[in-house]
Amino acid sequence: MTRRAGTIDRPVALEPVSKGNRAAILALEPLPEQQEYVASNAESLAEAEQDDEAIARAVVCAGRVVGFLMYSAPKDDDEAIIYRFMVDRREQGRGLGRAAVGKALEEIAKLGHIRRVAICYEPENEAARRLYAGFGFVEQGLDEDDEMIAVLELGG
Ligand SMILES: CC(C)(COP(=O)(O)OP(=O)(O)OC[C@H]1O[C@@H](n2cnc3c(N)ncnc32)[C@H](O)[C@@H]1OP(=O)(O)O)[C@@H](O)C(=O)NCCC(=O)NCCS
């Protein structure tokens, strides 16, 4: 992946999945070498439809869908889990991933009942590791699927 110069903080919004943005979400792709790091958005949307606790969001920048994420934040638990996240290969390296994680954490904190956020990624996924470490996520070790779990305690 090429890191582009001039990474800036970019305004992004998270929007619920709707008829209006579904096709754009399905058109997003990771880089070929990243395919093993994340399920396809078609799989994730199908999963979200079957799971009442899945909260799926389009990442939108300047009116365009640039990424997708999914998390759960059960009402009877104080831990949320962000378990899908991707930025389209054509949009990577420009600060959108960082902005989207920031928005997701804001949205989760506003729910009020969540004290900690967990996130999972393949241990060799250096971009994910660095991105999440930048927010203060602390690696906890591998889960039963050999994915790294990292946790952020929400302040306040
Ligand atoms: C991980 C991912 C979402 C990052 O999105 P992005 O928009 O490119 O990220 P940003 O441009 O906001 O970069 C933010 C930080 O991430 C890290 N990062 C992003 N790409 C990186 C790379 N190729 N190598 C190393 N670190 C990288 C850096 O810490 C970067 O901060 P910096 O620019 O100050 O160095 C994107 O690479 C992606 O969609 N990957 C495929 C799916 C995936 O791995 N998802 C995560 C696991 S579910």
PDB file of N, CA and C in Angstrom, residues 8-91:
ATOM      1  N   ILE A   8      -4.299  14.364   6.110  1.00  0.00           N
ATOM      2  CA  ILE A   8      -4.872  15.429   6.939  1.00  0.00           C
ATOM      3  C   ILE A   8      -6.070  14.874   7.688  1.00  0.00           C
ATOM      4  N   ASP A   9      -6.491  15.579   8.711  1.00  0.00           N
ATOM      5  CA  ASP A   9      -7.707  15.158   9.392  1.00  0.00           C
ATOM      6  C   ASP A   9      -8.885  15.522   8.511  1.00  0.00           C
ATOM      7  N   ARG A  10      -9.674  14.513   8.136  1.00  0.00           N
ATOM      8  CA  ARG A  10     -10.759  14.759   7.185  1.00  0.00           C
ATOM      9  C   ARG A  10     -12.094  14.556   7.870  1.00  0.00           C
ATOM     10  N   PRO A  11     -13.052  15.388   7.556  1.00  0.00           N
ATOM     11  CA  PRO A  11     -14.364  15.199   8.165  1.00  0.00           C
ATOM     12  C   PRO A  11     -15.084  14.014   7.535  1.00  0.00           C
ATOM     13  N   VAL A  12     -15.503  13.088   8.367  1.00  0.00           N
ATOM     14  CA  VAL A  12     -16.319  11.985   7.871  1.00  0.00           C
ATOM     15  C   VAL A  12     -17.563  11.882   8.738  1.00  0.00           C
ATOM     16  N   ALA A  13     -18.590  11.259   8.183  1.00  0.00           N
ATOM     17  CA  ALA A  13     -19.813  10.989   8.935  1.00  0.00           C
ATOM     18  C   ALA A  13     -20.091   9.503   8.845  1.00  0.00           C
ATOM     19  N   LEU A  14     -20.738   8.972   9.889  1.00  0.00           N
ATOM     20  CA  LEU A  14     -21.185   7.581   9.853  1.00  0.00           C
ATOM     21  C   LEU A  14     -22.684   7.601   9.584  1.00  0.00           C
ATOM     22  N   GLU A  15     -23.118   6.827   8.611  1.00  0.00           N
ATOM     23  CA  GLU A  15     -24.547   6.800   8.270  1.00  0.00           C
ATOM     24  C   GLU A  15     -25.062   5.378   8.327  1.00  0.00           C
ATOM     25  N   PRO A  16     -26.299   5.203   8.808  1.00  0.00           N
ATOM     26  CA  PRO A  16     -26.884   3.861   8.799  1.00  0.00           C
ATOM     27  C   PRO A  16     -26.964   3.322   7.376  1.00  0.00           C
ATOM     28  N   VAL A  17     -26.952   2.011   7.260  1.00  0.00           N
ATOM     29  CA  VAL A  17     -27.111   1.395   5.939  1.00  0.00           C
ATOM     30  C   VAL A  17     -28.556   1.607   5.488  1.00  0.00           C
ATOM     31  N   SER A  18     -28.701   1.988   4.226  1.00  0.00           N
ATOM     32  CA  SER A  18     -30.041   2.268   3.693  1.00  0.00           C
ATOM     33  C   SER A  18     -30.071   1.842   2.218  1.00  0.00           C
ATOM     34  N   LYS A  19     -31.258   1.906   1.642  1.00  0.00           N
ATOM     35  CA  LYS A  19     -31.351   1.619   0.202  1.00  0.00           C
ATOM     36  C   LYS A  19     -30.451   2.558  -0.586  1.00  0.00           C
ATOM     37  N   GLY A  20     -30.321   3.780  -0.087  1.00  0.00           N
ATOM     38  CA  GLY A  20     -29.570   4.809  -0.804  1.00  0.00           C
ATOM     39  C   GLY A  20     -28.063   4.587  -0.817  1.00  0.00           C
ATOM     40  N   ASN A  21     -27.508   3.896   0.189  1.00  0.00           N
ATOM     41  CA  ASN A  21     -26.045   3.749   0.205  1.00  0.00           C
ATOM     42  C   ASN A  21     -25.580   2.300   0.074  1.00  0.00           C
ATOM     43  N   ARG A  22     -26.520   1.369   0.008  1.00  0.00           N
ATOM     44  CA  ARG A  22     -26.181  -0.054  -0.018  1.00  0.00           C
ATOM     45  C   ARG A  22     -25.281  -0.432  -1.211  1.00  0.00           C
ATOM     46  N   ALA A  23     -25.633   0.047  -2.384  1.00  0.00           N
ATOM     47  CA  ALA A  23     -24.844  -0.304  -3.582  1.00  0.00           C
ATOM     48  C   ALA A  23     -23.431   0.260  -3.464  1.00  0.00           C
ATOM     49  N   ALA A  24     -23.333   1.453  -2.924  1.00  0.00           N
ATOM     50  CA  ALA A  24     -22.003   2.067  -2.773  1.00  0.00           C
ATOM     51  C   ALA A  24     -21.164   1.284  -1.766  1.00  0.00           C
ATOM     52  N   ILE A  25     -21.783   0.782  -0.706  1.00  0.00           N
ATOM     53  CA  ILE A  25     -21.043  -0.036   0.276  1.00  0.00           C
ATOM     54  C   ILE A  25     -20.547  -1.320  -0.394  1.00  0.00           C
ATOM     55  N   LEU A  26     -21.419  -1.920  -1.196  1.00  0.00           N
ATOM     56  CA  LEU A  26     -21.045  -3.176  -1.859  1.00  0.00           C
ATOM     57  C   LEU A  26     -19.925  -2.969  -2.883  1.00  0.00           C
ATOM     58  N   ALA A  27     -19.794  -1.760  -3.393  1.00  0.00           N
ATOM     59  CA  ALA A  27     -18.760  -1.478  -4.405  1.00  0.00           C
ATOM     60  C   ALA A  27     -17.386  -1.214  -3.784  1.00  0.00           C
ATOM     61  N   LEU A  28     -17.335  -1.065  -2.459  1.00  0.00           N
ATOM     62  CA  LEU A  28     -16.047  -0.791  -1.808  1.00  0.00           C
ATOM     63  C   LEU A  28     -15.199  -2.060  -1.776  1.00  0.00           C
ATOM     64  N   GLU A  29     -13.884  -1.880  -1.935  1.00  0.00           N
ATOM     65  CA  GLU A  29     -12.990  -3.051  -1.909  1.00  0.00           C
ATOM     66  C   GLU A  29     -11.716  -2.710  -1.153  1.00  0.00           C
ATOM     67  N   PRO A  30     -11.189  -3.687  -0.397  1.00  0.00           N
ATOM     68  CA  PRO A  30      -9.843  -3.504   0.141  1.00  0.00           C
ATOM     69  C   PRO A  30      -8.825  -3.763  -0.969  1.00  0.00           C
ATOM     70  N   LEU A  31      -7.555  -3.512  -0.714  1.00  0.00           N
ATOM     71  CA  LEU A  31      -6.508  -3.920  -1.656  1.00  0.00           C
ATOM     72  C   LEU A  31      -6.489  -5.445  -1.727  1.00  0.00           C
ATOM     73  N   PRO A  32      -6.047  -6.019  -2.854  1.00  0.00           N
ATOM     74  CA  PRO A  32      -6.029  -7.491  -2.951  1.00  0.00           C
ATOM     75  C   PRO A  32      -5.323  -8.147  -1.771  1.00  0.00           C
ATOM     76  N   GLU A  33      -4.190  -7.567  -1.341  1.00  0.00           N
ATOM     77  CA  GLU A  33      -3.431  -8.188  -0.250  1.00  0.00           C
ATOM     78  C   GLU A  33      -4.101  -7.994   1.113  1.00  0.00           C
ATOM     79  N   GLN A  34      -5.169  -7.199   1.151  1.00  0.00           N
ATOM     80  CA  GLN A  34      -5.883  -6.996   2.423  1.00  0.00           C
ATOM     81  C   GLN A  34      -7.133  -7.866   2.528  1.00  0.00           C
ATOM     82  N   GLN A  35      -7.424  -8.618   1.469  1.00  0.00           N
ATOM     83  CA  GLN A  35      -8.696  -9.353   1.468  1.00  0.00           C
ATOM     84  C   GLN A  35      -8.797 -10.342   2.621  1.00  0.00           C
ATOM     85  N   GLU A  36      -7.639 -10.875   3.037  1.00  0.00           N
ATOM     86  CA  GLU A  36      -7.670 -11.842   4.140  1.00  0.00           C
ATOM     87  C   GLU A  36      -7.926 -11.174   5.489  1.00  0.00           C
ATOM     88  N   TYR A  37      -7.863  -9.841   5.520  1.00  0.00           N
ATOM     89  CA  TYR A  37      -8.021  -9.131   6.790  1.00  0.00           C
ATOM     90  C   TYR A  37      -9.458  -8.799   7.134  1.00  0.00           C
ATOM     91  N   VAL A  38     -10.341  -8.859   6.155  1.00  0.00           N
ATOM     92  CA  VAL A  38     -11.710  -8.397   6.413  1.00  0.00           C
ATOM     93  C   VAL A  38     -12.689  -9.156   5.513  1.00  0.00           C
ATOM     94  N   ALA A  39     -13.848  -9.501   6.085  1.00  0.00           N
ATOM     95  CA  ALA A  39     -14.897 -10.146   5.282  1.00  0.00           C
ATOM     96  C   ALA A  39     -15.369  -9.172   4.209  1.00  0.00           C
ATOM     97  N   SER A  40     -15.942  -9.695   3.134  1.00  0.00           N
ATOM     98  CA  SER A  40     -16.460  -8.789   2.105  1.00  0.00           C
ATOM     99  C   SER A  40     -17.653  -8.024   2.675  1.00  0.00           C
ATOM    100  N   ASN A  41     -17.906  -6.857   2.128  1.00  0.00           N
ATOM    101  CA  ASN A  41     -19.038  -6.076   2.623  1.00  0.00           C
ATOM    102  C   ASN A  41     -20.362  -6.771   2.307  1.00  0.00           C
ATOM    103  N   ALA A  42     -20.401  -7.565   1.252  1.00  0.00           N
ATOM    104  CA  ALA A  42     -21.621  -8.340   0.956  1.00  0.00           C
ATOM    105  C   ALA A  42     -21.899  -9.309   2.111  1.00  0.00           C
ATOM    106  N   GLU A  43     -20.856  -9.999   2.577  1.00  0.00           N
ATOM    107  CA  GLU A  43     -21.024 -10.922   3.717  1.00  0.00           C
ATOM    108  C   GLU A  43     -21.448 -10.159   4.965  1.00  0.00           C
ATOM    109  N   SER A  44     -20.790  -9.030   5.190  1.00  0.00           N
ATOM    110  CA  SER A  44     -21.092  -8.273   6.413  1.00  0.00           C
ATOM    111  C   SER A  44     -22.523  -7.746   6.399  1.00  0.00           C
ATOM    112  N   LEU A  45     -22.981  -7.255   5.253  1.00  0.00           N
ATOM    113  CA  LEU A  45     -24.363  -6.746   5.193  1.00  0.00           C
ATOM    114  C   LEU A  45     -25.358  -7.881   5.395  1.00  0.00           C
ATOM    115  N   ALA A  46     -25.054  -9.053   4.826  1.00  0.00           N
ATOM    116  CA  ALA A  46     -25.943 -10.209   5.005  1.00  0.00           C
ATOM    117  C   ALA A  46     -25.977 -10.595   6.484  1.00  0.00           C
ATOM    118  N   GLU A  47     -24.807 -10.575   7.119  1.00  0.00           N
ATOM    119  CA  GLU A  47     -24.722 -10.901   8.548  1.00  0.00           C
ATOM    120  C   GLU A  47     -25.517  -9.894   9.379  1.00  0.00           C
ATOM    121  N   ALA A  48     -25.376  -8.620   9.033  1.00  0.00           N
ATOM    122  CA  ALA A  48     -26.068  -7.561   9.791  1.00  0.00           C
ATOM    123  C   ALA A  48     -27.578  -7.747   9.727  1.00  0.00           C
ATOM    124  N   GLU A  49     -28.074  -8.217   8.597  1.00  0.00           N
ATOM    125  CA  GLU A  49     -29.518  -8.408   8.454  1.00  0.00           C
ATOM    126  C   GLU A  49     -30.039  -9.504   9.374  1.00  0.00           C
ATOM    127  N   GLN A  50     -29.148 -10.461   9.704  1.00  0.00           N
ATOM    128  CA  GLN A  50     -29.559 -11.599  10.544  1.00  0.00           C
ATOM    129  C   GLN A  50     -29.329 -11.337  12.032  1.00  0.00           C
ATOM    130  N   ASP A  51     -28.641 -10.273  12.350  1.00  0.00           N
ATOM    131  CA  ASP A  51     -28.189 -10.069  13.726  1.00  0.00           C
ATOM    132  C   ASP A  51     -28.705  -8.727  14.250  1.00  0.00           C
ATOM    133  N   ASP A  52     -29.653  -8.792  15.181  1.00  0.00           N
ATOM    134  CA  ASP A  52     -30.264  -7.566  15.714  1.00  0.00           C
ATOM    135  C   ASP A  52     -29.251  -6.680  16.423  1.00  0.00           C
ATOM    136  N   GLU A  53     -28.166  -7.286  16.911  1.00  0.00           N
ATOM    137  CA  GLU A  53     -27.199  -6.487  17.676  1.00  0.00           C
ATOM    138  C   GLU A  53     -26.128  -5.839  16.792  1.00  0.00           C
ATOM    139  N   ALA A  54     -26.098  -6.196  15.511  1.00  0.00           N
ATOM    140  CA  ALA A  54     -25.074  -5.628  14.623  1.00  0.00           C
ATOM    141  C   ALA A  54     -25.466  -4.201  14.218  1.00  0.00           C
ATOM    142  N   ILE A  55     -24.551  -3.295  14.407  1.00  0.00           N
ATOM    143  CA  ILE A  55     -24.778  -1.903  13.999  1.00  0.00           C
ATOM    144  C   ILE A  55     -23.828  -1.628  12.838  1.00  0.00           C
ATOM    145  N   ALA A  56     -24.388  -1.466  11.645  1.00  0.00           N
ATOM    146  CA  ALA A  56     -23.574  -1.305  10.428  1.00  0.00           C
ATOM    147  C   ALA A  56     -23.617   0.152   9.995  1.00  0.00           C
ATOM    148  N   ARG A  57     -22.475   0.678   9.587  1.00  0.00           N
ATOM    149  CA  ARG A  57     -22.385   2.092   9.231  1.00  0.00           C
ATOM    150  C   ARG A  57     -21.584   2.292   7.941  1.00  0.00           C
ATOM    151  N   ALA A  58     -22.109   3.134   7.075  1.00  0.00           N
ATOM    152  CA  ALA A  58     -21.326   3.623   5.936  1.00  0.00           C
ATOM    153  C   ALA A  58     -20.460   4.772   6.435  1.00  0.00           C
ATOM    154  N   VAL A  59     -19.205   4.806   5.987  1.00  0.00           N
ATOM    155  CA  VAL A  59     -18.333   5.947   6.281  1.00  0.00           C
ATOM    156  C   VAL A  59     -18.418   6.875   5.067  1.00  0.00           C
ATOM    157  N   VAL A  60     -18.854   8.105   5.306  1.00  0.00           N
ATOM    158  CA  VAL A  60     -19.125   9.025   4.205  1.00  0.00           C
ATOM    159  C   VAL A  60     -18.214  10.245   4.326  1.00  0.00           C
ATOM    160  N   CYS A  61     -17.598  10.612   3.218  1.00  0.00           N
ATOM    161  CA  CYS A  61     -16.749  11.812   3.189  1.00  0.00           C
ATOM    162  C   CYS A  61     -17.141  12.630   1.960  1.00  0.00           C
ATOM    163  N   ALA A  62     -17.443  13.874   2.165  1.00  0.00           N
ATOM    164  CA  ALA A  62     -17.822  14.766   1.059  1.00  0.00           C
ATOM    165  C   ALA A  62     -18.915  14.136   0.181  1.00  0.00           C
ATOM    166  N   GLY A  63     -19.882  13.510   0.833  1.00  0.00           N
ATOM    167  CA  GLY A  63     -21.029  12.953   0.106  1.00  0.00           C
ATOM    168  C   GLY A  63     -20.784  11.605  -0.544  1.00  0.00           C
ATOM    169  N   ARG A  64     -19.566  11.081  -0.419  1.00  0.00           N
ATOM    170  CA  ARG A  64     -19.257   9.782  -1.029  1.00  0.00           C
ATOM    171  C   ARG A  64     -19.044   8.728   0.035  1.00  0.00           C
ATOM    172  N   VAL A  65     -19.519   7.507  -0.239  1.00  0.00           N
ATOM    173  CA  VAL A  65     -19.259   6.396   0.684  1.00  0.00           C
ATOM    174  C   VAL A  65     -17.832   5.926   0.440  1.00  0.00           C
ATOM    175  N   VAL A  66     -16.997   5.984   1.493  1.00  0.00           N
ATOM    176  CA  VAL A  66     -15.574   5.632   1.345  1.00  0.00           C
ATOM    177  C   VAL A  66     -15.182   4.427   2.192  1.00  0.00           C
ATOM    178  N   GLY A  67     -16.061   4.021   3.100  1.00  0.00           N
ATOM    179  CA  GLY A  67     -15.708   2.899   3.966  1.00  0.00           C
ATOM    180  C   GLY A  67     -16.937   2.311   4.637  1.00  0.00           C
ATOM    181  N   PHE A  68     -16.678   1.294   5.438  1.00  0.00           N
ATOM    182  CA  PHE A  68     -17.770   0.557   6.077  1.00  0.00           C
ATOM    183  C   PHE A  68     -17.266   0.032   7.415  1.00  0.00           C
ATOM    184  N   LEU A  69     -18.131   0.075   8.421  1.00  0.00           N
ATOM    185  CA  LEU A  69     -17.769  -0.561   9.687  1.00  0.00           C
ATOM    186  C   LEU A  69     -18.986  -1.155  10.354  1.00  0.00           C
ATOM    187  N   MET A  70     -18.712  -2.060  11.270  1.00  0.00           N
ATOM    188  CA  MET A  70     -19.789  -2.744  11.961  1.00  0.00           C
ATOM    189  C   MET A  70     -19.352  -2.981  13.406  1.00  0.00           C
ATOM    190  N   TYR A  71     -20.262  -2.724  14.336  1.00  0.00           N
ATOM    191  CA  TYR A  71     -19.948  -2.987  15.734  1.00  0.00           C
ATOM    192  C   TYR A  71     -21.181  -3.483  16.464  1.00  0.00           C
ATOM    193  N   SER A  72     -20.965  -3.978  17.669  1.00  0.00           N
ATOM    194  CA  SER A  72     -22.104  -4.308  18.519  1.00  0.00           C
ATOM    195  C   SER A  72     -21.882  -3.652  19.862  1.00  0.00           C
ATOM    196  N   ALA A  73     -22.966  -3.278  20.505  1.00  0.00           N
ATOM    197  CA  ALA A  73     -22.897  -2.609  21.808  1.00  0.00           C
ATOM    198  C   ALA A  73     -24.134  -3.029  22.608  1.00  0.00           C
ATOM    199  N   PRO A  74     -24.180  -4.310  23.020  1.00  0.00           N
ATOM    200  CA  PRO A  74     -25.395  -4.832  23.659  1.00  0.00           C
ATOM    201  C   PRO A  74     -25.788  -4.018  24.894  1.00  0.00           C
ATOM    202  N   LYS A  75     -27.078  -3.832  25.068  1.00  0.00           N
ATOM    203  CA  LYS A  75     -27.579  -2.990  26.177  1.00  0.00           C
ATOM    204  C   LYS A  75     -27.236  -3.577  27.538  1.00  0.00           C
ATOM    205  N   ASP A  76     -27.081  -4.908  27.596  1.00  0.00           N
ATOM    206  CA  ASP A  76     -26.816  -5.542  28.891  1.00  0.00           C
ATOM    207  C   ASP A  76     -25.321  -5.765  29.130  1.00  0.00           C
ATOM    208  N   ASP A  77     -24.481  -5.052  28.389  1.00  0.00           N
ATOM    209  CA  ASP A  77     -23.037  -5.220  28.533  1.00  0.00           C
ATOM    210  C   ASP A  77     -22.397  -3.833  28.526  1.00  0.00           C
ATOM    211  N   ASP A  78     -21.222  -3.709  29.155  1.00  0.00           N
ATOM    212  CA  ASP A  78     -20.549  -2.403  29.102  1.00  0.00           C
ATOM    213  C   ASP A  78     -19.392  -2.399  28.112  1.00  0.00           C
ATOM    214  N   GLU A  79     -19.305  -3.475  27.295  1.00  0.00           N
ATOM    215  CA  GLU A  79     -18.245  -3.543  26.284  1.00  0.00           C
ATOM    216  C   GLU A  79     -18.845  -3.562  24.879  1.00  0.00           C
ATOM    217  N   ALA A  80     -18.342  -2.687  24.029  1.00  0.00           N
ATOM    218  CA  ALA A  80     -18.710  -2.705  22.604  1.00  0.00           C
ATOM    219  C   ALA A  80     -17.582  -3.383  21.834  1.00  0.00           C
ATOM    220  N   ILE A  81     -17.910  -3.969  20.694  1.00  0.00           N
ATOM    221  CA  ILE A  81     -16.873  -4.590  19.853  1.00  0.00           C
ATOM    222  C   ILE A  81     -17.012  -4.063  18.429  1.00  0.00           C
ATOM    223  N   ILE A  82     -15.940  -3.483  17.938  1.00  0.00           N
ATOM    224  CA  ILE A  82     -15.891  -3.102  16.518  1.00  0.00           C
ATOM    225  C   ILE A  82     -15.284  -4.300  15.798  1.00  0.00           C
ATOM    226  N   TYR A  83     -16.069  -4.983  14.980  1.00  0.00           N
ATOM    227  CA  TYR A  83     -15.550  -6.229  14.411  1.00  0.00           C
ATOM    228  C   TYR A  83     -15.439  -6.222  12.892  1.00  0.00           C
ATOM    229  N   ARG A  84     -15.833  -5.171  12.226  1.00  0.00           N
ATOM    230  CA  ARG A  84     -15.541  -5.008  10.796  1.00  0.00           C
ATOM    231  C   ARG A  84     -15.188  -3.553  10.565  1.00  0.00           C
ATOM    232  N   PHE A  85     -14.171  -3.358   9.750  1.00  0.00           N
ATOM    233  CA  PHE A  85     -13.833  -1.977   9.396  1.00  0.00           C
ATOM    234  C   PHE A  85     -12.981  -1.994   8.147  1.00  0.00           C
ATOM    235  N   MET A  86     -13.353  -1.222   7.167  1.00  0.00           N
ATOM    236  CA  MET A  86     -12.523  -1.114   5.973  1.00  0.00           C
ATOM    237  C   MET A  86     -12.742   0.248   5.312  1.00  0.00           C
ATOM    238  N   VAL A  87     -11.664   0.692   4.658  1.00  0.00           N
ATOM    239  CA  VAL A  87     -11.708   1.892   3.817  1.00  0.00           C
ATOM    240  C   VAL A  87     -11.393   1.427   2.400  1.00  0.00           C
ATOM    241  N   ASP A  88     -12.128   1.921   1.438  1.00  0.00           N
ATOM    242  CA  ASP A  88     -11.920   1.512   0.045  1.00  0.00           C
ATOM    243  C   ASP A  88     -10.462   1.716  -0.371  1.00  0.00           C
ATOM    244  N   ARG A  89      -9.963   0.784  -1.188  1.00  0.00           N
ATOM    245  CA  ARG A  89      -8.541   0.828  -1.564  1.00  0.00           C
ATOM    246  C   ARG A  89      -8.157   2.150  -2.225  1.00  0.00           C
ATOM    247  N   ARG A  90      -9.103   2.773  -2.939  1.00  0.00           N
ATOM    248  CA  ARG A  90      -8.798   4.041  -3.623  1.00  0.00           C
ATOM    249  C   ARG A  90      -8.774   5.231  -2.674  1.00  0.00           C
ATOM    250  N   GLU A  91      -9.206   5.015  -1.454  1.00  0.00           N
ATOM    251  CA  GLU A  91      -9.349   6.132  -0.496  1.00  0.00           C
ATOM    252  C   GLU A  91      -8.387   6.014   0.683  1.00  0.00           C
TER     253      GLU A  91
END
